[in-house]
Coordinates of C-alpha atoms (C1' of nucleotides) in Angstrom, one line a residue:
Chain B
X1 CA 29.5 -24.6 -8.6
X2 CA 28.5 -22.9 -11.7
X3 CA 26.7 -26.1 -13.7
X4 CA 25.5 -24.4 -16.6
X5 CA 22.3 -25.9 -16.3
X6 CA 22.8 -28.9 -18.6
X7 CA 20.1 -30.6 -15.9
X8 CA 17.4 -29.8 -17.5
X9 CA 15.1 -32.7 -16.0
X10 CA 12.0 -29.8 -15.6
X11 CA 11.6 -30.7 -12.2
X12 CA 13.7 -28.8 -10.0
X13 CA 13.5 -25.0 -11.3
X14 CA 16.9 -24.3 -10.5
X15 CA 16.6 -20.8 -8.7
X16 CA 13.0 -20.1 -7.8
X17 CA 13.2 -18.2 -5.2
X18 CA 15.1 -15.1 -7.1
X19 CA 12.9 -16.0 -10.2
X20 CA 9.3 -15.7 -8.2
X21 CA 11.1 -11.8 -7.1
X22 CA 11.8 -11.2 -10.5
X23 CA 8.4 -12.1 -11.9
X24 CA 6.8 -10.1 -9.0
X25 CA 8.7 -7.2 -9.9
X26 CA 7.8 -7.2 -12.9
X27 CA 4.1 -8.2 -12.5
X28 CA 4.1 -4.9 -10.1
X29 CA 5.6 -2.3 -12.6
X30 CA 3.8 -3.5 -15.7
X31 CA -0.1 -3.6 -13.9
X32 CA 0.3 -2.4 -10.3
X33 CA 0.5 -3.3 -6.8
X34 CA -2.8 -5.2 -6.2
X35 CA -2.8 -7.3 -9.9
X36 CA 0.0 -8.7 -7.5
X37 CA -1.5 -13.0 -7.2
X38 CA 0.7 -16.5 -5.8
X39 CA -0.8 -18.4 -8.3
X40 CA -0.1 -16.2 -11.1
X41 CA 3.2 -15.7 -10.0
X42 CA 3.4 -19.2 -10.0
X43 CA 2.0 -20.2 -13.5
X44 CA 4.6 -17.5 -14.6
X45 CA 7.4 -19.4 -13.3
X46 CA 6.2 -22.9 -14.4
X47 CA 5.6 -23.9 -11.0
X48 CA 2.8 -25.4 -9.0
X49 CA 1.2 -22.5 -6.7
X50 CA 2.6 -24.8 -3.3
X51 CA 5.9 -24.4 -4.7
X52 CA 6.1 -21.0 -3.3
X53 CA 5.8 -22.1 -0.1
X54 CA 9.0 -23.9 -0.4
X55 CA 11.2 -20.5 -0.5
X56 CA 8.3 -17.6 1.0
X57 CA 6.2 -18.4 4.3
X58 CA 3.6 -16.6 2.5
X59 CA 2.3 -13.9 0.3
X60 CA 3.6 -11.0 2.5
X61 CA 6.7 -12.8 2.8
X62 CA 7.0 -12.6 -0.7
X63 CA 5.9 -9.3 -1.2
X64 CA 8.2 -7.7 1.5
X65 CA 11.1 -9.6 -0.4
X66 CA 9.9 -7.9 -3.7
X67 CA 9.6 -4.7 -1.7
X68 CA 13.5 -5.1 -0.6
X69 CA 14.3 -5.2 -4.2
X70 CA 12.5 -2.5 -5.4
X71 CA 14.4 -0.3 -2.5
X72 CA 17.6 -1.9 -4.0
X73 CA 17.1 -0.9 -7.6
X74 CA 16.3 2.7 -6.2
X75 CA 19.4 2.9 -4.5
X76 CA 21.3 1.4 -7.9
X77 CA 19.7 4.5 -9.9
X78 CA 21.2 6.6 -7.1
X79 CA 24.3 5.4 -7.5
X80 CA 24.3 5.6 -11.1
X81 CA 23.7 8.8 -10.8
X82 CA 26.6 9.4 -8.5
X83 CA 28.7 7.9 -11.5
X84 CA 28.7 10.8 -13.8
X85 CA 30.5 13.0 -11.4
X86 CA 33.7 13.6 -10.3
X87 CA 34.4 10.6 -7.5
X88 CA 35.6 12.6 -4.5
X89 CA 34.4 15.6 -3.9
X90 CA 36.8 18.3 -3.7
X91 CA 35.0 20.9 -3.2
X92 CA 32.0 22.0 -1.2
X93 CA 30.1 22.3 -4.5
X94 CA 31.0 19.4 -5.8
X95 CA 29.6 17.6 -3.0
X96 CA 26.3 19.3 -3.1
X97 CA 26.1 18.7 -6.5
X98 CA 26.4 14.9 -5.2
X99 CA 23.7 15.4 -2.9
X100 CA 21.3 16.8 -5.3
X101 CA 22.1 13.9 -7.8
X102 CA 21.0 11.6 -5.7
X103 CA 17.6 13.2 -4.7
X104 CA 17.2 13.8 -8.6
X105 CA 17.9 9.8 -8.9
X106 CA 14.8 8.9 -6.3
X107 CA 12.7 11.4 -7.1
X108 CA 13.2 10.2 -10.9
X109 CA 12.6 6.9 -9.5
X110 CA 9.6 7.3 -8.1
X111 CA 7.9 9.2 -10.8
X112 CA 9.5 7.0 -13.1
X113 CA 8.6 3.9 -12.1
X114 CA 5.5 5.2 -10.0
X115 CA 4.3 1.3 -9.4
X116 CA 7.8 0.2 -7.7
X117 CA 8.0 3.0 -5.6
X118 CA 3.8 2.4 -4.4
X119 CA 5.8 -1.2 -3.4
X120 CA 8.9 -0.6 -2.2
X121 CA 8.1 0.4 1.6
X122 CA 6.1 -2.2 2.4
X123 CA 7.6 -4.3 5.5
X124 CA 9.9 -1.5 5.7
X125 CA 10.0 -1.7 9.3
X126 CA 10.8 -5.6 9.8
X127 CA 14.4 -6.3 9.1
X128 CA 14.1 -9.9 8.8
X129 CA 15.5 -9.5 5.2
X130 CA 18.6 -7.9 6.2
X131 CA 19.9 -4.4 4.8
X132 CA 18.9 -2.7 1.0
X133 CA 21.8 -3.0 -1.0
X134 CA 22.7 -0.3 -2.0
X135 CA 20.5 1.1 0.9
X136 CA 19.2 4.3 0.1
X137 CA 19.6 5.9 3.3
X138 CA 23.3 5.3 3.4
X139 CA 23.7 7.0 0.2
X140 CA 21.9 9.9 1.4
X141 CA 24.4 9.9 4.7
X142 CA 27.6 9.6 2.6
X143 CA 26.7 13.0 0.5
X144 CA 26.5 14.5 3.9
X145 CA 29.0 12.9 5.5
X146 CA 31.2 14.3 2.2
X147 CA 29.9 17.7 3.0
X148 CA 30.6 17.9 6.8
X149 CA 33.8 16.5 6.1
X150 CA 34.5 20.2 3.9
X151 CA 32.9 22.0 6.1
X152 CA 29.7 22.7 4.8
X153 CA 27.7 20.9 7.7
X154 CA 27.3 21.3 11.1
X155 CA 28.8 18.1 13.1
X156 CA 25.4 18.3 14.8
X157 CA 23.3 17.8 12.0
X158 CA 25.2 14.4 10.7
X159 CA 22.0 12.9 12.3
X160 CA 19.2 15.2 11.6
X161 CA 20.0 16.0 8.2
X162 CA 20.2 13.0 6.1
X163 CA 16.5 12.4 8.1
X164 CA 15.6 15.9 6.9
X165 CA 16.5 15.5 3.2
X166 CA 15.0 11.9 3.1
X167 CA 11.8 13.8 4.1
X168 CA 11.4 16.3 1.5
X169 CA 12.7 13.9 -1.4
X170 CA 10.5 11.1 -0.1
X171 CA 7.5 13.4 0.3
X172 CA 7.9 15.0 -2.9
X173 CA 8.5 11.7 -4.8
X174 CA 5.3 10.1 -3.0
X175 CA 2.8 13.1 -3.5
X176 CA 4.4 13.1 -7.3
X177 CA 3.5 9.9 -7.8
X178 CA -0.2 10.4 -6.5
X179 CA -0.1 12.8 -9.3
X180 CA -0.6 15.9 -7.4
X181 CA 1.8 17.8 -9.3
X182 CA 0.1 17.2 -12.5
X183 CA 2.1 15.6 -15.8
X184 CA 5.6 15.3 -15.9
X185 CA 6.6 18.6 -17.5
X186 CA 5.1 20.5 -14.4
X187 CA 6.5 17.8 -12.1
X188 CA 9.9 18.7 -13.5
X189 CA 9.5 22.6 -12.3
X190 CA 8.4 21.8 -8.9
X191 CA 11.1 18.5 -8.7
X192 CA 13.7 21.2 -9.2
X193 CA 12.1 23.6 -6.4
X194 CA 12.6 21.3 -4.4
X195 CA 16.2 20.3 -4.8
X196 CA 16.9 23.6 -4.6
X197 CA 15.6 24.0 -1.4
X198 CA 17.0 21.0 0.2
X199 CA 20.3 22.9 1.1
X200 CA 18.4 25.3 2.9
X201 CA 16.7 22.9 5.1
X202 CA 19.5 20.6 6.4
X203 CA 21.3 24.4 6.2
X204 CA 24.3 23.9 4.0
X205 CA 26.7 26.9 4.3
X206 CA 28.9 27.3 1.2
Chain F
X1 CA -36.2 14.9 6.8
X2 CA -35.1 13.6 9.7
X3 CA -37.4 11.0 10.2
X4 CA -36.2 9.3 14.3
X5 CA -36.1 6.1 13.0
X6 CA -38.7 4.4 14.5
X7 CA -39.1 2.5 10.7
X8 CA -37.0 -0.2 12.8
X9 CA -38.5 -2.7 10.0
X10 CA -35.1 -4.0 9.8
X11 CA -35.0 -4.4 6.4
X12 CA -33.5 -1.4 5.2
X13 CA -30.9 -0.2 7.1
X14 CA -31.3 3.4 6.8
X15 CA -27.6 4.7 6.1
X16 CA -25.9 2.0 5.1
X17 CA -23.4 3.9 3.2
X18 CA -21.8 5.4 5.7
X19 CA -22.1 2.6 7.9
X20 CA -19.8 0.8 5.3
X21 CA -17.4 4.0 5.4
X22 CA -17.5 4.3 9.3
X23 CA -16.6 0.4 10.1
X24 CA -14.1 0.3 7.3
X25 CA -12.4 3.1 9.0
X26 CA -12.2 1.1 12.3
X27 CA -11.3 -2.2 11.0
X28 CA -8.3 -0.1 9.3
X29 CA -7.5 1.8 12.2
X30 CA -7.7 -1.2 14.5
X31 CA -5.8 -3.6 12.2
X32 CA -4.3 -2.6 9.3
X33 CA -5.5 -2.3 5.5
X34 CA -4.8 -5.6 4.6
X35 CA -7.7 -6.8 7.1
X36 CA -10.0 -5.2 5.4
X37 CA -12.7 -7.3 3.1
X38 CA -16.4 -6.6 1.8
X39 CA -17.6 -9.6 3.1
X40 CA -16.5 -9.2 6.9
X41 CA -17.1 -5.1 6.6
X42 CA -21.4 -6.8 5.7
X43 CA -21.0 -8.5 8.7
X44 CA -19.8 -6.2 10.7
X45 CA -22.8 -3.7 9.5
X46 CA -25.4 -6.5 10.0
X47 CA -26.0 -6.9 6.1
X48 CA -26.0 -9.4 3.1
X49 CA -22.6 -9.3 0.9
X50 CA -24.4 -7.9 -2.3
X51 CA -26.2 -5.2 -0.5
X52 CA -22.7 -3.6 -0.4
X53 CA -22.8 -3.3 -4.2
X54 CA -26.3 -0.9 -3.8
X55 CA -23.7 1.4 -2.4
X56 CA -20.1 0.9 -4.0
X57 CA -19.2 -0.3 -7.4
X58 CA -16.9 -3.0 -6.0
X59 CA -14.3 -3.0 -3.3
X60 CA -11.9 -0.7 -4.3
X61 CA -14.4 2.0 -4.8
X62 CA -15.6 1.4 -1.1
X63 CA -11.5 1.6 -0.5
X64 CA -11.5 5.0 -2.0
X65 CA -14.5 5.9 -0.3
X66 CA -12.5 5.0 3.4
X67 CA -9.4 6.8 2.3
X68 CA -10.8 10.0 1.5
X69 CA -12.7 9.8 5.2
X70 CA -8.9 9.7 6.1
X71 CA -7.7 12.5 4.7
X72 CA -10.8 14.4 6.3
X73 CA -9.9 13.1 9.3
X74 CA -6.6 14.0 9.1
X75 CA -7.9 17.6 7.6
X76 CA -10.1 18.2 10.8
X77 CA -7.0 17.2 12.7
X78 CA -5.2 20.1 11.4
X79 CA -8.1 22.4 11.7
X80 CA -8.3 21.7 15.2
X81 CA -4.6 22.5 15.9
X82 CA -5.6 26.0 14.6
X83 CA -8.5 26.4 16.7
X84 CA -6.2 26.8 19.6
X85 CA -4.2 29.6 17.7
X86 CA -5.3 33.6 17.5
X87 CA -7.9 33.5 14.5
X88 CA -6.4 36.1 12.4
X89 CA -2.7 36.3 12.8
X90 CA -1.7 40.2 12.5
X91 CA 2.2 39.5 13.2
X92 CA 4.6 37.1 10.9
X93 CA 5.5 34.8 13.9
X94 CA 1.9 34.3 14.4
X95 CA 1.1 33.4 10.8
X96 CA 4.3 30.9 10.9
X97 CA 3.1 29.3 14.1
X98 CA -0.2 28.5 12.7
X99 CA 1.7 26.7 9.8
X100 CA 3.6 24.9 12.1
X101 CA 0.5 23.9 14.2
X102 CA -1.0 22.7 11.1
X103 CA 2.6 20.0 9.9
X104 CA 2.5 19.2 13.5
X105 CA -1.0 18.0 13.2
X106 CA -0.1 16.1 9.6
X107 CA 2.9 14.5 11.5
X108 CA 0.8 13.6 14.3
X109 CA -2.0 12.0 12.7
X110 CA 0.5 10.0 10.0
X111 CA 2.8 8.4 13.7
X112 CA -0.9 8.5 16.1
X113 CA -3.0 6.7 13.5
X114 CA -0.4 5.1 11.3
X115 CA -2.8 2.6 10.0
X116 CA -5.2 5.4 8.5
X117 CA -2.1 7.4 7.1
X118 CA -0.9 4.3 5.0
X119 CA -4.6 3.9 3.2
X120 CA -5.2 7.8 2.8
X121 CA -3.4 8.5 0.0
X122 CA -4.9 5.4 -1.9
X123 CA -6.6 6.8 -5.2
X124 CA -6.4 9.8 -4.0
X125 CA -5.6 10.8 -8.1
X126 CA -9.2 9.9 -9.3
X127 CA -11.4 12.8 -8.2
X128 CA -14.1 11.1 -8.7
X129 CA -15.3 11.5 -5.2
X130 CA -15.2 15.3 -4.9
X131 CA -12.9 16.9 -3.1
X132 CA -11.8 16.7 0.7
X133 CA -13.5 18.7 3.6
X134 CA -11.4 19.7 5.2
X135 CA -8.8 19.5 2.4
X136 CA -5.1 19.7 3.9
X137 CA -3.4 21.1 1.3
X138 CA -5.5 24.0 1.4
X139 CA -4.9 24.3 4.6
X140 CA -1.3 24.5 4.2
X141 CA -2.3 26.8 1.5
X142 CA -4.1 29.1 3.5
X143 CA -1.7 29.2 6.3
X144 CA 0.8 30.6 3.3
X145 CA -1.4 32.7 1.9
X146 CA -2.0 34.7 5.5
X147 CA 2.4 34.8 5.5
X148 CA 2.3 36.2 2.0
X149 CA -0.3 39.1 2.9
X150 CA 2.0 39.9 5.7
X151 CA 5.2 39.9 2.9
X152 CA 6.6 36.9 5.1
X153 CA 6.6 35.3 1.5
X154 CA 7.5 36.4 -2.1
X155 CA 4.3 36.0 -4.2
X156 CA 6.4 34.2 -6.6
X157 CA 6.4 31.2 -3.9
X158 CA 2.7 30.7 -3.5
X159 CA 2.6 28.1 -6.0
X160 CA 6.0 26.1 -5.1
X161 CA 5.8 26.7 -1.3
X162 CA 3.2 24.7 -0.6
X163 CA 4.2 22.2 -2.7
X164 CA 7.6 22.3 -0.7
X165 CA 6.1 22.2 3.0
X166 CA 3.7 19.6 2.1
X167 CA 6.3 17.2 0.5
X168 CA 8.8 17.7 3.6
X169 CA 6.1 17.3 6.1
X170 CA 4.2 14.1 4.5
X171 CA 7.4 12.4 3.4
X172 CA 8.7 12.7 7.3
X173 CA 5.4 11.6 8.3
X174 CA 5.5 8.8 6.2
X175 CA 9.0 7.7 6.9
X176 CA 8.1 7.9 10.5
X177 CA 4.6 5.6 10.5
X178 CA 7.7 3.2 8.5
X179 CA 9.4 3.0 11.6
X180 CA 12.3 4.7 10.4
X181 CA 12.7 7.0 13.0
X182 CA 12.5 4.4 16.0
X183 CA 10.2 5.1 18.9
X184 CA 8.1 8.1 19.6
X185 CA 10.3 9.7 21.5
X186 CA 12.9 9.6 19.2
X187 CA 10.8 10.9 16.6
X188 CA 9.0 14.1 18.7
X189 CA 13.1 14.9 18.4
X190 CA 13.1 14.7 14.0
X191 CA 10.1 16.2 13.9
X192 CA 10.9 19.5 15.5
X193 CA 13.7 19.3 13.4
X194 CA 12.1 19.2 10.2
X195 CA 9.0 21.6 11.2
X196 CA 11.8 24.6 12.1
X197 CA 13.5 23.4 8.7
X198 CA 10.6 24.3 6.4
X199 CA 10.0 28.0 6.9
X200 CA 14.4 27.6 5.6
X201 CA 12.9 25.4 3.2
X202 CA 10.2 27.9 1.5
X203 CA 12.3 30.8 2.2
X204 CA 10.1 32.5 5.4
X205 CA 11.6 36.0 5.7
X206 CA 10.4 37.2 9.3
Chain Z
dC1 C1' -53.5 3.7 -4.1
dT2 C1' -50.8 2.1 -7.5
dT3 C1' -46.5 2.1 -9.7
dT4 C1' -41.7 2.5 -9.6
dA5 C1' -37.2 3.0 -8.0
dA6 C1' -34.2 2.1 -4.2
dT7 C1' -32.3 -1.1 -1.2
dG8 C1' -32.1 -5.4 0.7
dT9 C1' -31.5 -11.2 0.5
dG10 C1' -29.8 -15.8 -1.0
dA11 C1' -27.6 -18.9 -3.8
dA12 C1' -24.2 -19.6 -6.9
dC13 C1' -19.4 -18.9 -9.3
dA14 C1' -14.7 -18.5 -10.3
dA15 C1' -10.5 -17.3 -8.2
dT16 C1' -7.4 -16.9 -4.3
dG17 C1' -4.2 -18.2 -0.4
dT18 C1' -3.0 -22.0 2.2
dT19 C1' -2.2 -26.8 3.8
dA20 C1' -1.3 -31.8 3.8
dA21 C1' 0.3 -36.0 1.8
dC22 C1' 3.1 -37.6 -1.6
dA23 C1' 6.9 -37.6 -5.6
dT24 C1' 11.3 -36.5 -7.4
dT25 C1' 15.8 -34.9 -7.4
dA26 C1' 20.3 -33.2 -5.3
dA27 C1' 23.5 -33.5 -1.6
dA28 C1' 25.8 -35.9 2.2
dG29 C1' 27.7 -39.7 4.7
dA30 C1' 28.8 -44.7 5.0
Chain I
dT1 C1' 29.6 -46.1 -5.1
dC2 C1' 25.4 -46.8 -2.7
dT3 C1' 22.3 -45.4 0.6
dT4 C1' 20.1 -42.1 3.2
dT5 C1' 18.4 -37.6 3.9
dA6 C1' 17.1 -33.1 3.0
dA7 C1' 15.6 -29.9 -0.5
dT8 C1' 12.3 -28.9 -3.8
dG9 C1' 8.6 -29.9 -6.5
dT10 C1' 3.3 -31.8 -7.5
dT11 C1' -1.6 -32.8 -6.8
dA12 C1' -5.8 -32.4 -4.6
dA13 C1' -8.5 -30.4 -1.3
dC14 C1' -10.3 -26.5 1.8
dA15 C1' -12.0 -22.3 3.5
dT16 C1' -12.6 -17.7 2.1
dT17 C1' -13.1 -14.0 -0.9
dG18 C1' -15.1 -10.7 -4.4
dT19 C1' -18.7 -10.6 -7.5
dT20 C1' -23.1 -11.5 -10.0
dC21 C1' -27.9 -12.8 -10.8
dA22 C1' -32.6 -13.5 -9.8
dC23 C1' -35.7 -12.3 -6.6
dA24 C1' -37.9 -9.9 -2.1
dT25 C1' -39.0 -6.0 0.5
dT26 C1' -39.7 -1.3 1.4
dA27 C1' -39.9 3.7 0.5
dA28 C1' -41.0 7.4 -2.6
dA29 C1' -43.6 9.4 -6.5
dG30 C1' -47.4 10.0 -9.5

DNA sequence: CTTTAATGTGAACAATGTTAACATTAAAGA
DNA sequence: TCTTTAATGTTAACATTGTTCACATTAAAG
């Protein structure tokens, strides 16, 4: 339809929904997961705190959706990430070099953007919301699925693995983040420790 | 001074502060972090609102408080998993298998008490509180440091290699109390997976 | 035994999430 | 096009929450 909103009558907002998930998101980064309020949210957007009940069934509904796009711009920093290398990987190399990318990307993320990240699991589990997208995991798979397809991967492992390297990344970007490792310079030395030994745990053979 | 208390007066309550701790830690356990508030927590401990601020700055102190009876909790946890292990391991295998006993125990508590796992790691950066007895990351330390005496690990990887372990192990546990993983069953499978992947991880030589 | 500090109460306050009844606009059907 | 209907917004009210203040009660110290 594409009406270049001329309607201006003030009443109708137009697209709330996406704009309450947009203030939320950025409510969260700038001052943290519990400054999170409806009503402020609401004043933000020029709307009457009942509003939000026209697009969320309530708080956590709202929160889980603002958690689903926090995962999503994680996954859009991985794949950004992925865009500075070579597209298909020819060799196996290459494709680790993919691999560790992406782990850089959401580990980066997560100290980066420490507040996002302390969001972006919440509701995890209910899939009400449909998939992440980009999704994370999948991007994660699709390294791996590059590497078994050279040869550097057991076929058994296509299932264990990506759930192994999810582990140390996600662990290491979470404890990061609780700052257990200290200010970002030491984070940096330990971050690439851990990269490092990713290929060794889902046992990459190059 | 250990005084029996017959001073039943019922006016003081005689340890209130823990009493706080203790029925925080079962409302979370029971359900969930979000359930818990000050007001229903004085209830609960037979006391006025405002008596709760003779004991805890505000709420998210008290919320501190609770997580760091967590992470003892999940400490003791992991202490106990060694208490079934030869005290002083003489061989490398033995030393390993008490640092498997002790990620097994991380991984257990995070999937058994999922609901204490998710508010553990809240402030857990202002150390306001002292630190944790049991502590688990000196666990995992100590576990390392018996492999290193035995030259299981290069002294070089003392620093990093707990660092390593404990990111692998907490980011699958926390992935798993997300309900990535599917049901327990499924994830006894991952988690033998990643506990054989971190001696690969921090480069175990046995 | 008196004083003082620690620990409790009760009443009030502002702010929050939520709901219900109603208003306004956009979309759909005659 | 006109009417109806559904979508989306508002206002006012409610129960509940975290928090504070003035005060009461008790335990500890001098």
């Amino acid at each position: 339809m594409l009406t270049l909103k001329k309607t201006a009558s003030e009443y109708h907002h137009g697209d709330l929904q996406s704009a309450l998930i947009t203030a939320g998101l950025r409510q969260v980064e700038k001052n943290g997961l519990n400054s999170l309020g409806l009503r402020q949210l609401a004043v933000e957007t020029g709307v009457s705190p009942a509003a939000v009940y026209k697009h969320f069934q309530d708080l956590d509904h709202l929160k889980a959706c603002i958690a689903k796009a926090s995962r999503e711009i994680l996954g859009s920093m991985m794949l950004k990430s992925l865009k500075q290398l070579p597209d298909e990987p020819k060799t196996k190399l290459d494709a680790l070099k993919r691999l560790r990318a992406t782990g850089s990307a959401y580990i980066d993320f997560g100290v980066q953007k420490k507040n996002l990240f302390e969001i972006a699991f919440i509701s995890f589990d209910s899939p009400d919301l449909g998939p992440d997208s980009p999704n994370s995991y999948q991007i994660f798979l699709d390294c791996l699925i590059d590497l078994n397809k050279l040869g550097a991967l057991s076929d058994s492992n296509l299932l264990i693995a990506p759930a192994m390297a999810w582990s140390a990344v996600h662990g290491f970007a979470s404890l990061a983040t609780h700052g257990i490792y200290g200010n970002k310079a030491e984070i940096e030395v330990f971050k690439d420790s851990v990269l490092s030994g990713v290929p060794r745990l889902i046992q990459i053979e190059l």
